[in-house]
PDB file of C-alpha atoms and ligand atoms in Angstrom:
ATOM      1  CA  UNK A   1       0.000   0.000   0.000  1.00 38.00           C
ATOM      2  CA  UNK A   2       1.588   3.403  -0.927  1.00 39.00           C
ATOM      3  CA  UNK A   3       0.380   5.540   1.799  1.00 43.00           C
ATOM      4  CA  UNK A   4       0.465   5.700   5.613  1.00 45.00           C
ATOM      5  CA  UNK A   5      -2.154   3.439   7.231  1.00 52.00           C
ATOM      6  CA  UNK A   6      -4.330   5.165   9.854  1.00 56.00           C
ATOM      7  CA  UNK A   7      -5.628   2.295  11.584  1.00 69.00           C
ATOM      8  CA  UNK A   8      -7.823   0.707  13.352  1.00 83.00           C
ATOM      9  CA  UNK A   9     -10.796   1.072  11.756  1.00 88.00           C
ATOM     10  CA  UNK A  10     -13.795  -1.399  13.127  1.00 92.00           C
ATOM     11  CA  UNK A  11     -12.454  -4.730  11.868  1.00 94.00           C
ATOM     12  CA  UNK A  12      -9.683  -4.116  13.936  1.00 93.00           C
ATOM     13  CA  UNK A  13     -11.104  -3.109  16.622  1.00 94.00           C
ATOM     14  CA  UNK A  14     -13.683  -5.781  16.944  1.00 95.00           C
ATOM     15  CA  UNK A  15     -10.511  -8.061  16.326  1.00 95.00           C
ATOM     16  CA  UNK A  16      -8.984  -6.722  19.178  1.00 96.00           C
ATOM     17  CA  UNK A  17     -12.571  -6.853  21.353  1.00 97.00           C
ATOM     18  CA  UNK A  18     -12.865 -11.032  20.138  1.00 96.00           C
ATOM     19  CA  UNK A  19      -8.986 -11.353  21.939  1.00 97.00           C
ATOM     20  CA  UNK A  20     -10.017  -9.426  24.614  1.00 98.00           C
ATOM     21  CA  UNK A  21     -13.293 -11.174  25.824  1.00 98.00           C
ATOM     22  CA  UNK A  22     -11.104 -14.422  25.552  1.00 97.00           C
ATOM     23  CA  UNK A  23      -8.197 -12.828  27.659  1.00 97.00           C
ATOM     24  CA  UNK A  24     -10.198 -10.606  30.311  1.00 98.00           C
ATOM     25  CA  UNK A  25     -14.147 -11.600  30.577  1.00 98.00           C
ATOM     26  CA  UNK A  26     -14.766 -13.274  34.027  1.00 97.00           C
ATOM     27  CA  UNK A  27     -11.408 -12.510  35.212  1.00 98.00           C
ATOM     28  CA  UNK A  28     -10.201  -9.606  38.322  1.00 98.00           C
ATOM     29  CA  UNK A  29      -7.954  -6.858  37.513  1.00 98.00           C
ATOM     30  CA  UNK A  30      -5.414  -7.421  40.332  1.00 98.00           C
ATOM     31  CA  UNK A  31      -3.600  -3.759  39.573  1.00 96.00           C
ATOM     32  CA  UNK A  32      -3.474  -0.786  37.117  1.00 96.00           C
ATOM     33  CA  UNK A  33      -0.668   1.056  36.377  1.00 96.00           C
ATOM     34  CA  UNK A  34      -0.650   4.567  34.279  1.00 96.00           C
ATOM     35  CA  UNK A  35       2.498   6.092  32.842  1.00 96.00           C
ATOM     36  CA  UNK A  36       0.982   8.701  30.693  1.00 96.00           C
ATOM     37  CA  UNK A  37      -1.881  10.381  31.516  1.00 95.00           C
ATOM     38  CA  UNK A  38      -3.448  12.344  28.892  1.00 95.00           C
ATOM     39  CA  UNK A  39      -5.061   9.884  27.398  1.00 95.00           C
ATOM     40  CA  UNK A  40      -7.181   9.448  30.806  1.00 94.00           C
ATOM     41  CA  UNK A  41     -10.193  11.753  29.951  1.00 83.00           C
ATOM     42  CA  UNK A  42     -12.649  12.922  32.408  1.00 81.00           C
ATOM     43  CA  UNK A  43     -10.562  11.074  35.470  1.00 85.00           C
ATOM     44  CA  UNK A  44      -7.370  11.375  37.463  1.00 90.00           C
ATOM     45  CA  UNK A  45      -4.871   8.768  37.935  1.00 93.00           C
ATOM     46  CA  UNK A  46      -5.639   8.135  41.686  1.00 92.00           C
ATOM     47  CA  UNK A  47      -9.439   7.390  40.473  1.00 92.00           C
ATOM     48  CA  UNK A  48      -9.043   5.709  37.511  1.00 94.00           C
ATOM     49  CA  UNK A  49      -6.542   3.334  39.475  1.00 95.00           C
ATOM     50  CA  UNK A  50      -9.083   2.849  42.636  1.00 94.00           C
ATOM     51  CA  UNK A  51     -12.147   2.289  40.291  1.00 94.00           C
ATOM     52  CA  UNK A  52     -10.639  -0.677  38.431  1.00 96.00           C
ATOM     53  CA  UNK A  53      -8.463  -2.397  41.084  1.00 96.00           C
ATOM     54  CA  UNK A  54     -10.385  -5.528  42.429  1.00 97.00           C
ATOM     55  CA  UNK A  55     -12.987  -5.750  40.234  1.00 97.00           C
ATOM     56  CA  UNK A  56     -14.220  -8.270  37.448  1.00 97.00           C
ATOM     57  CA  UNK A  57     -14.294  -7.665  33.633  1.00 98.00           C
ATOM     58  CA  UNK A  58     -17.743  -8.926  33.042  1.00 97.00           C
ATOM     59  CA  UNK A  59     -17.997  -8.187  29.033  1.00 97.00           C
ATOM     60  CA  UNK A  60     -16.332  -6.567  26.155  1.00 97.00           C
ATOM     61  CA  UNK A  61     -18.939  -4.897  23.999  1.00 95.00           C
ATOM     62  CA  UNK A  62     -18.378  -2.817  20.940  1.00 95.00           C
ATOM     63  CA  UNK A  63     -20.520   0.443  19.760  1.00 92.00           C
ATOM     64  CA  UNK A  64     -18.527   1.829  16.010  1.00 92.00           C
ATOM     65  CA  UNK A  65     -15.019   2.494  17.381  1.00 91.00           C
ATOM     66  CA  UNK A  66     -15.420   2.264  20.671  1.00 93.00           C
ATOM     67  CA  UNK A  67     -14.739  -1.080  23.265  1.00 95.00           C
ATOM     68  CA  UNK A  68     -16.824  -0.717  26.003  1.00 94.00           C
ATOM     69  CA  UNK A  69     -15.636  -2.947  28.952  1.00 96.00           C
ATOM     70  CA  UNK A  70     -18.168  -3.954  31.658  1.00 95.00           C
ATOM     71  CA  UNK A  71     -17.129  -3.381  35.005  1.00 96.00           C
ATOM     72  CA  UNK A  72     -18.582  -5.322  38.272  1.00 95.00           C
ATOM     73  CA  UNK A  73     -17.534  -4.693  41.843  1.00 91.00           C
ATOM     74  CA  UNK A  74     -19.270  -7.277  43.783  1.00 89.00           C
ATOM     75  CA  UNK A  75     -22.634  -6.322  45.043  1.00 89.00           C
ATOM     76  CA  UNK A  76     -22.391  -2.825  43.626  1.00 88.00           C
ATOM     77  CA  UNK A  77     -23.570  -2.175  40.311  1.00 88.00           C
ATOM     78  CA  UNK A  78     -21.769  -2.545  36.914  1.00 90.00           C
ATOM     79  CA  UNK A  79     -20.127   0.387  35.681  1.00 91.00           C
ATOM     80  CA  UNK A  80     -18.501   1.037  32.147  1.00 92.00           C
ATOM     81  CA  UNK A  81     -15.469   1.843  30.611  1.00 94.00           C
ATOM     82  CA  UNK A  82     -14.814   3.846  27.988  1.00 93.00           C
ATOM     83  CA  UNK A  83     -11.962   2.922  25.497  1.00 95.00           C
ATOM     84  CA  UNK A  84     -11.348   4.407  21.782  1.00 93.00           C
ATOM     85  CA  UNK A  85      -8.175   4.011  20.337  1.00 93.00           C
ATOM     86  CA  UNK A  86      -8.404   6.780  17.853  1.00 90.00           C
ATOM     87  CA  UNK A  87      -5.443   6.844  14.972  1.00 86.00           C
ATOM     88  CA  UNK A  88      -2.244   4.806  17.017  1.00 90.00           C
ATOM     89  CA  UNK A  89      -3.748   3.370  20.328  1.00 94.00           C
ATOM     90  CA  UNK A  90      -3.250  -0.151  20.799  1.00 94.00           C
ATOM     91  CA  UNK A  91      -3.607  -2.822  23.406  1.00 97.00           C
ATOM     92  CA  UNK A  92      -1.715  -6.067  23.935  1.00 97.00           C
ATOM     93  CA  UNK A  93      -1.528  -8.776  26.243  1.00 97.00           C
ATOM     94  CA  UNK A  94       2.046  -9.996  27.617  1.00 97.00           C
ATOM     95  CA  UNK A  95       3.515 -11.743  30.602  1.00 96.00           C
ATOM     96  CA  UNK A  96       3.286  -9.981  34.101  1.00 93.00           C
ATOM     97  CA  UNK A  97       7.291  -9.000  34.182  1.00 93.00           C
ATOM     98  CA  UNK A  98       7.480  -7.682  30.572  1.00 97.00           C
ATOM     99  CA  UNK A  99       9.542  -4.428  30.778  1.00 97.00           C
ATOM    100  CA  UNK A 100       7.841  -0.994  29.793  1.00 97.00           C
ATOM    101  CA  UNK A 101       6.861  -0.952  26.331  1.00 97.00           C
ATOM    102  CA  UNK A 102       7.718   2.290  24.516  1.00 96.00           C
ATOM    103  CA  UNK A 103       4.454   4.268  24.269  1.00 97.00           C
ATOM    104  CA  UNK A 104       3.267   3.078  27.118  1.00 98.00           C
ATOM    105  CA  UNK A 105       0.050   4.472  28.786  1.00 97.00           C
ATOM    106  CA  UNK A 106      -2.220   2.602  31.037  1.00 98.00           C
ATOM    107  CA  UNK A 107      -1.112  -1.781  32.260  1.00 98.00           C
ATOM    108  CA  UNK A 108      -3.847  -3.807  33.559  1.00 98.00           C
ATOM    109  CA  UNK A 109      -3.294  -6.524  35.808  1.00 98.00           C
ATOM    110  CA  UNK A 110      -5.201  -9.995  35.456  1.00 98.00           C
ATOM    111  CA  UNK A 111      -5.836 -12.370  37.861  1.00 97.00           C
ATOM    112  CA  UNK A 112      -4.624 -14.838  34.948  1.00 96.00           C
ATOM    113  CA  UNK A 113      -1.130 -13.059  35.401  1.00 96.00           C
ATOM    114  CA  UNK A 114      -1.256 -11.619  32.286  1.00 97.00           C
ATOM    115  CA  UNK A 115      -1.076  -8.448  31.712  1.00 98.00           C
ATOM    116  CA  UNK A 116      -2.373  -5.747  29.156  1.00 98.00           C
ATOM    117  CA  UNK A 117      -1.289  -3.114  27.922  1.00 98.00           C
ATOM    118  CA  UNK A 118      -2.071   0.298  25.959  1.00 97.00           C
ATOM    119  CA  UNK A 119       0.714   1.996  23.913  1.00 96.00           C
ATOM    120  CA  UNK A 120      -0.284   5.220  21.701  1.00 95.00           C
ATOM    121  CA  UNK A 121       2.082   7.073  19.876  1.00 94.00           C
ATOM    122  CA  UNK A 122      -0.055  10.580  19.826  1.00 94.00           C
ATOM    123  CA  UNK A 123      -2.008   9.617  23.145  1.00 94.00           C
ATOM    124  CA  UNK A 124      -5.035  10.877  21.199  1.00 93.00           C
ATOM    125  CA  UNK A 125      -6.913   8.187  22.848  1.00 93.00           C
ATOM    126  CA  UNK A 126      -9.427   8.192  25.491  1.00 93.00           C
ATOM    127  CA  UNK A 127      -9.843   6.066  28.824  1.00 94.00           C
ATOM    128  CA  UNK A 128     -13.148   6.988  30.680  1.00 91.00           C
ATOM    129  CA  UNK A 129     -15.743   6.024  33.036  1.00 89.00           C
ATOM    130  CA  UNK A 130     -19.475   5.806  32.044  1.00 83.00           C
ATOM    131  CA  UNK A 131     -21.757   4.545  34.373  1.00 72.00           C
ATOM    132  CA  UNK A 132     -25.014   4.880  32.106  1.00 64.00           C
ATOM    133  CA  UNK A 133     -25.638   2.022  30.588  1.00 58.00           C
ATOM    134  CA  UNK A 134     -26.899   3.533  27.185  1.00 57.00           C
ATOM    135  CA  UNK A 135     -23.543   5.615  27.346  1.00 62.00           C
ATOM    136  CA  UNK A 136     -25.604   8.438  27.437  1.00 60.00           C
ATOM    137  CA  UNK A 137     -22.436  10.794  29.007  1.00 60.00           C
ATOM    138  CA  UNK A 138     -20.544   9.948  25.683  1.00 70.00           C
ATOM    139  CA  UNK A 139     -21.963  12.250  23.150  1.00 71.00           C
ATOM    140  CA  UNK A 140     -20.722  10.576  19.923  1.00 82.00           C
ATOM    141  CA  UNK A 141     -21.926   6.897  21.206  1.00 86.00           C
ATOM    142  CA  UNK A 142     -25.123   8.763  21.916  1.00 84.00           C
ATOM    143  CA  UNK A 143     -25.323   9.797  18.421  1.00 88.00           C
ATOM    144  CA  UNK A 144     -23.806   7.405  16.039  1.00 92.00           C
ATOM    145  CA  UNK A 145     -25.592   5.769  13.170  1.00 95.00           C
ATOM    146  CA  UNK A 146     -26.627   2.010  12.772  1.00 96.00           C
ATOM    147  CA  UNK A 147     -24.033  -0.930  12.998  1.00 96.00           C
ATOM    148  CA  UNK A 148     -23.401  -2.110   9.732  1.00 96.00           C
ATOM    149  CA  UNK A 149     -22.912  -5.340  11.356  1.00 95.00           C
ATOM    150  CA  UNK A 150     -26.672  -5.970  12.498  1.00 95.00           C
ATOM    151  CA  UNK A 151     -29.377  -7.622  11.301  1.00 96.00           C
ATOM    152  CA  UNK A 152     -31.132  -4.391  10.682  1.00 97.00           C
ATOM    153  CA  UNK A 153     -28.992  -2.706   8.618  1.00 98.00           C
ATOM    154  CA  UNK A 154     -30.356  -2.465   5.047  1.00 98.00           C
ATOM    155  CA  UNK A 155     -30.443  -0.332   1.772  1.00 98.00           C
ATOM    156  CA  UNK A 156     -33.530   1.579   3.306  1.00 98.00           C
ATOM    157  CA  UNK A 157     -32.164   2.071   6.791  1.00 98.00           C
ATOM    158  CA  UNK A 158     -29.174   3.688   4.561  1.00 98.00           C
ATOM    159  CA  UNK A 159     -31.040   5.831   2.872  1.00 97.00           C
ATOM    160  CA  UNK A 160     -32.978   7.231   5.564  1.00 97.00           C
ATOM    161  CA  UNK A 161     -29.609   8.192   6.798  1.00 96.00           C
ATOM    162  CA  UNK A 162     -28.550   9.898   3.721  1.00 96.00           C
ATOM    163  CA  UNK A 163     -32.055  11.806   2.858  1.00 93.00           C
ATOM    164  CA  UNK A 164     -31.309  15.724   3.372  1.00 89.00           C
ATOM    165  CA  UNK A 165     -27.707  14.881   3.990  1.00 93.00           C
ATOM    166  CA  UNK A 166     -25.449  17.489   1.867  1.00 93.00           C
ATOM    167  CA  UNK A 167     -21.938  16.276   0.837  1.00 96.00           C
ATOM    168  CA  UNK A 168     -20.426  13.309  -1.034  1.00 98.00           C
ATOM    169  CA  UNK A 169     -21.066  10.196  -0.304  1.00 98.00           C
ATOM    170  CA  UNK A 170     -17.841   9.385   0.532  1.00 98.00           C
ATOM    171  CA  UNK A 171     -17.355  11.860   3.021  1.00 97.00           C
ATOM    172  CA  UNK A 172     -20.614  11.735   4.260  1.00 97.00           C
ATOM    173  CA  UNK A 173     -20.406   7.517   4.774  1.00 97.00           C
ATOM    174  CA  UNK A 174     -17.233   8.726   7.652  1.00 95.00           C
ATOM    175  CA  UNK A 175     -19.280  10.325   9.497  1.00 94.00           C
ATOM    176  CA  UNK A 176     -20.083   8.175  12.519  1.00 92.00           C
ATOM    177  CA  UNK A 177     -23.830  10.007  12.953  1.00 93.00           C
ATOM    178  CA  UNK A 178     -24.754   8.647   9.710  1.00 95.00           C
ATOM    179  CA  UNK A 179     -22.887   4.653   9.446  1.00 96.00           C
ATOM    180  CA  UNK A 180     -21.261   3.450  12.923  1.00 94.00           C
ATOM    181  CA  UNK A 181     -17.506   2.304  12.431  1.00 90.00           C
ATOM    182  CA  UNK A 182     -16.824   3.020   9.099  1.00 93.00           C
ATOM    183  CA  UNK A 183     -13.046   4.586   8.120  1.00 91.00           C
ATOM    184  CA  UNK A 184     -11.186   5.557   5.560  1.00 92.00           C
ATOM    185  CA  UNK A 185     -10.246   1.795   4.227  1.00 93.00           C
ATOM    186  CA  UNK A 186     -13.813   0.626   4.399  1.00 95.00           C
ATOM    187  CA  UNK A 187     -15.281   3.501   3.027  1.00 97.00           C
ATOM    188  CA  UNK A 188     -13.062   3.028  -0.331  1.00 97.00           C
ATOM    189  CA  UNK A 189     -13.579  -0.402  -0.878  1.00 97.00           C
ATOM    190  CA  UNK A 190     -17.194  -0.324  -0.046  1.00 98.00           C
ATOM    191  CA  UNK A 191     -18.034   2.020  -2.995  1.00 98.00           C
ATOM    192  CA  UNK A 192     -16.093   0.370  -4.914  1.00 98.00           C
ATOM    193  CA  UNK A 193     -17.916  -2.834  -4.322  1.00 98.00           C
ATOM    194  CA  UNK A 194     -21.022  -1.338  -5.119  1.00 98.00           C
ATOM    195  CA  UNK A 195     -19.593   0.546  -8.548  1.00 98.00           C
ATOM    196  CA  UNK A 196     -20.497   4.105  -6.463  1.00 98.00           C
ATOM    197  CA  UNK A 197     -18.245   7.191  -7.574  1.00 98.00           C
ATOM    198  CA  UNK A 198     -16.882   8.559  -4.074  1.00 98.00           C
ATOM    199  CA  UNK A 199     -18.191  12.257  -5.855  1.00 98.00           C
ATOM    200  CA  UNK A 200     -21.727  11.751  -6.207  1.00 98.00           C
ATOM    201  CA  UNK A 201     -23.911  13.314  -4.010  1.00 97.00           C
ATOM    202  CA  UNK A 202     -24.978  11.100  -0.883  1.00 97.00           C
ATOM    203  CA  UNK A 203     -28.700  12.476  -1.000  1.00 95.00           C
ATOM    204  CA  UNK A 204     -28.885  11.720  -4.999  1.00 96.00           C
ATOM    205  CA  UNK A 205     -28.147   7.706  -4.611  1.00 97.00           C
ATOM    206  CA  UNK A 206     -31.249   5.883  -5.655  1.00 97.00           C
ATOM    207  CA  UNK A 207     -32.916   2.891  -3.903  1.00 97.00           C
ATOM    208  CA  UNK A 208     -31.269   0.083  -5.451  1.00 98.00           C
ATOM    209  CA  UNK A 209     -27.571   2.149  -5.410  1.00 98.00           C
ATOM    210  CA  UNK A 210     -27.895   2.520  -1.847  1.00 98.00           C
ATOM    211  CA  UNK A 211     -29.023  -1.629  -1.314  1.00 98.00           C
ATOM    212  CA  UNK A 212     -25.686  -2.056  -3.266  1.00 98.00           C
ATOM    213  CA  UNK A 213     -23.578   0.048  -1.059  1.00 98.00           C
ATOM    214  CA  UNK A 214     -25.297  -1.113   2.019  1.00 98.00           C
ATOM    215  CA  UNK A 215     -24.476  -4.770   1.323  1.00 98.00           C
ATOM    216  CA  UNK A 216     -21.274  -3.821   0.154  1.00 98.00           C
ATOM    217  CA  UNK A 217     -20.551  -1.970   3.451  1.00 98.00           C
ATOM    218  CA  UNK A 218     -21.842  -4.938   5.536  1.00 98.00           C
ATOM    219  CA  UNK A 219     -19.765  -7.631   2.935  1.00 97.00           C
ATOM    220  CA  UNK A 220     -16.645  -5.496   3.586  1.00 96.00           C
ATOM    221  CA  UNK A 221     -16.779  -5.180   6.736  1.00 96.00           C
ATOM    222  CA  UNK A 222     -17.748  -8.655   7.783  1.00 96.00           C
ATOM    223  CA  UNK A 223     -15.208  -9.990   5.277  1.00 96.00           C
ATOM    224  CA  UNK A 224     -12.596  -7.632   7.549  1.00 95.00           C
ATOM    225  CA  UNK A 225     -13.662  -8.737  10.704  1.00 95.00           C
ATOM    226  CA  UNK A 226     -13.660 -12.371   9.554  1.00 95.00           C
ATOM    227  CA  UNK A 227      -9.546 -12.241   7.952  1.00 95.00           C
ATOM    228  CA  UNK A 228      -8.748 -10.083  11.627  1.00 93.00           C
ATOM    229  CA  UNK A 229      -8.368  -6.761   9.998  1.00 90.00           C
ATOM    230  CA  UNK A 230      -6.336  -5.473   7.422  1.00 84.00           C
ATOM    231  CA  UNK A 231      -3.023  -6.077   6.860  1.00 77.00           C
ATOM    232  CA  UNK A 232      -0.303  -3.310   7.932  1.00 76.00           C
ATOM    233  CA  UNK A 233       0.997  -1.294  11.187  1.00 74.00           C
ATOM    234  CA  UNK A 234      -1.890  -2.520  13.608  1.00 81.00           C
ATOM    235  CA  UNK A 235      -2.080  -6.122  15.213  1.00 87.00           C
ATOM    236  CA  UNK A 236      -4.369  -8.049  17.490  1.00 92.00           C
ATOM    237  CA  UNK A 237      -3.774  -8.791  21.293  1.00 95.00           C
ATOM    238  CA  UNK A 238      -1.641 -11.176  20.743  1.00 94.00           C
ATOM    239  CA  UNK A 239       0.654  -9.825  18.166  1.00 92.00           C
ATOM    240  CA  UNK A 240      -0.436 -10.868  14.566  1.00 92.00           C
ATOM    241  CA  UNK A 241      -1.810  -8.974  11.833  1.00 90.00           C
ATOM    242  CA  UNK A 242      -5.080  -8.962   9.924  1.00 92.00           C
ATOM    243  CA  UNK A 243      -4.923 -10.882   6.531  1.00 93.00           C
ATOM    244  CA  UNK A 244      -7.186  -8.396   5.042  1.00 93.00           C
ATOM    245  CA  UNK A 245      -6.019  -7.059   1.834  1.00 92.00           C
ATOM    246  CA  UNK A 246      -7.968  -3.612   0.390  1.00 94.00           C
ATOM    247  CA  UNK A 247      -8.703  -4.161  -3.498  1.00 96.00           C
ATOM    248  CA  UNK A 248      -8.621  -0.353  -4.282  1.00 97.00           C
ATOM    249  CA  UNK A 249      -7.430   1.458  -1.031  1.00 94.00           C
ATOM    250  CA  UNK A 250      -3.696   2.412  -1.479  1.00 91.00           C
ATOM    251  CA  UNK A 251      -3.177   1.138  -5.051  1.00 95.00           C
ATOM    252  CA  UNK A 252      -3.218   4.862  -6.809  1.00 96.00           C
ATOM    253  CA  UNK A 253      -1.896   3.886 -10.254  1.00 96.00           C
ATOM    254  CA  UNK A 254      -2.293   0.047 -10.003  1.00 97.00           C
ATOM    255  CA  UNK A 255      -4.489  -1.456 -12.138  1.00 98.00           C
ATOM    256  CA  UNK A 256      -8.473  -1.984 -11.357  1.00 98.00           C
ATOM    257  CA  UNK A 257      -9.150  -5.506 -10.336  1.00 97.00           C
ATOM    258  CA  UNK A 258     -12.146  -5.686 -12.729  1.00 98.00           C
ATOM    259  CA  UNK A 259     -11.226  -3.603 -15.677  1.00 98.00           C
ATOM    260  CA  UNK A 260      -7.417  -2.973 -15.479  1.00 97.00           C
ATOM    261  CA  UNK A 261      -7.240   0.250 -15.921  1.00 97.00           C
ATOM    262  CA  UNK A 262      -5.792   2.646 -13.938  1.00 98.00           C
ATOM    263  CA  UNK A 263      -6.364   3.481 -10.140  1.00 98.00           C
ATOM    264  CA  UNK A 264      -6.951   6.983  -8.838  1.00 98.00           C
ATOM    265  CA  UNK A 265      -6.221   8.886  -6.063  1.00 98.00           C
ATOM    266  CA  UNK A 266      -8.098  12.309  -5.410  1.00 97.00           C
ATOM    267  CA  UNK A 267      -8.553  14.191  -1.926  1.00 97.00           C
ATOM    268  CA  UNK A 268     -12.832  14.333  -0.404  1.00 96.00           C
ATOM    269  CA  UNK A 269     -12.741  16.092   2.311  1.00 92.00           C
ATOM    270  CA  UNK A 270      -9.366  16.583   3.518  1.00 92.00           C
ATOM    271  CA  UNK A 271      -8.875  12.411   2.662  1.00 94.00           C
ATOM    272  CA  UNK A 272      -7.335  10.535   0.410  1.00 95.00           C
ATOM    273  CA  UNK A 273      -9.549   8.513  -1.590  1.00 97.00           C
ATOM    274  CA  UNK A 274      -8.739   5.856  -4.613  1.00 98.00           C
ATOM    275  CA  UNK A 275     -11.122   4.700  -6.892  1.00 98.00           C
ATOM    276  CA  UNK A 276     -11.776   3.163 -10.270  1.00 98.00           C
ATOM    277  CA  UNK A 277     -13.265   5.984 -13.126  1.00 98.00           C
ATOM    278  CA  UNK A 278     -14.363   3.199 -15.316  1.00 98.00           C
ATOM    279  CA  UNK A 279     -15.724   1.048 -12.598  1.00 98.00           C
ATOM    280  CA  UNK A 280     -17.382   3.303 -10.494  1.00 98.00           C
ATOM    281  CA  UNK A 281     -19.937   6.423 -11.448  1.00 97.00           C
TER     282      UNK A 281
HETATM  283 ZN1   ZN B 301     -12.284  -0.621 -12.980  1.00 89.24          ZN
END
């Protein structure tokens, strides 16, 4: 791929949320350790430290981006935390003695001696507590579009998101109000699926064009999720990295996988975007 990745999108990070419900769910977290801070939003160290130490990871859940880890403290009730990872955070599971990793943030202690940890490069993420359970506190889970990934998602649940909607669809099919989870990968290859110029106009897509880019969106993203992400910089709990590899996304100047002609890369909305001219209108 010819350009830097900005990862993870949501086939990563529901990779990462499969790894972590094996590693964590049911288990205590013995001890929590932060060495940067500013990626602890709405919390100080001392409280993010006593919330978490001796209690149980009950789930991992997932809303778009965002892991959402179920916290219980014996009788007390559940409370919620907050993770999103935004452009470089990561989290990965080691041995209890592993030295400092470079980047490191915030180490969790298991009661299965393992322990995980979140590096992040531009600590741009964001550790919080919610204790709503419909995450009401966090205004963009409040307000993000349907899962892709759910039964309910269909060409006229997509279009009801896209009626009055000005912009292009491929900007507009970013933004997390309208389409939970999808990125900058996805977005490409899911137009490109459905033969949908990133340039048109998201409110002008007719019925059947927006059943073809809502299946496509579903297909790529499940196809994603399914290989463990794409292939490049970001890797799963344990290490490895996702086997998925974008058709269009990256190849600027390569030829089309359908018609072999030539890639190309423009800029919507501040990002870059490769498509097919004869494949896609
Ligand atoms: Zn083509």
């Amino acid at each position: 791929m010819g350009e830097v990745t900005l990862l993870p999108e949501m086939p990563e990070v529901e990779t990462l949320r499969r790894g972590l419900v094996r590693a964590a769910v049911g288990q205590r977290i013995t001890g929590v350790q932060v060495t940067d801070e500013r990626v602890l939003k709405r919390c100080s160290i001392g409280d993010f430290a006593e919330r978490l130490t001796d209690t149980t990871v009950k789930a991992v859940n997932r809303r778009g981006k965002f892991l959402l880890f179920e916290i219980g403290c014996g009788s007390l009730p559940s409370f919620h935390l907050v993770v999103h990872l935004n452009m470089k955070g990561s989290i990965r599971r080691f041995e209890a003695d592993v030295p400092t990793q470079k980047y490191e943030c915030v180490r969790v202690g298991l009661s299965t001696g393992d322990v995980l940890v979140y590096t992040d490069m531009w600590t741009w993420g964001d550790w919080h507590f919610d204790d709503a359970s419909e995450y009401t506190h966090v205004s963009d889970i409040a307000s993000m579009g349907p899962e892709p990934l759910d039964d309910s998602w269909s060409g006229e649940v997509l279009a009801g998101r896209l009626a009055g909607r000005r912009g292009l669809i491929k900007a507009v099919l970013l933004d997390q109000k309208v389409v939970a989870g999808v990125g900058n990968i996805y977005a490409d290859e899911s137009l490109f699926a459905a033969g949908i110029a990133p340039k048109r106009q998201a409110s002008g897509l007719d019925a059947g064009e927006c059943d073809a880019l809502a299946a496509s969106i579903a297909e790529t993203l499940g196809n994603a999720v399914r290989l463990g992400g794409s292939f490049g910089e970001y890797v799963d709990l344990d290490g490895n990295p996702g086997t998925y590899d974008p058709r269009v996304y990256g190849g600027k100047g390569k030829p089309c996988p359908l018609c072999g002609g030539l890639l190309v890369k423009t800029s919507i909305g501040g990002r870059g975007t490769t498509y097919c001219p004869e494949c896609q209108h």
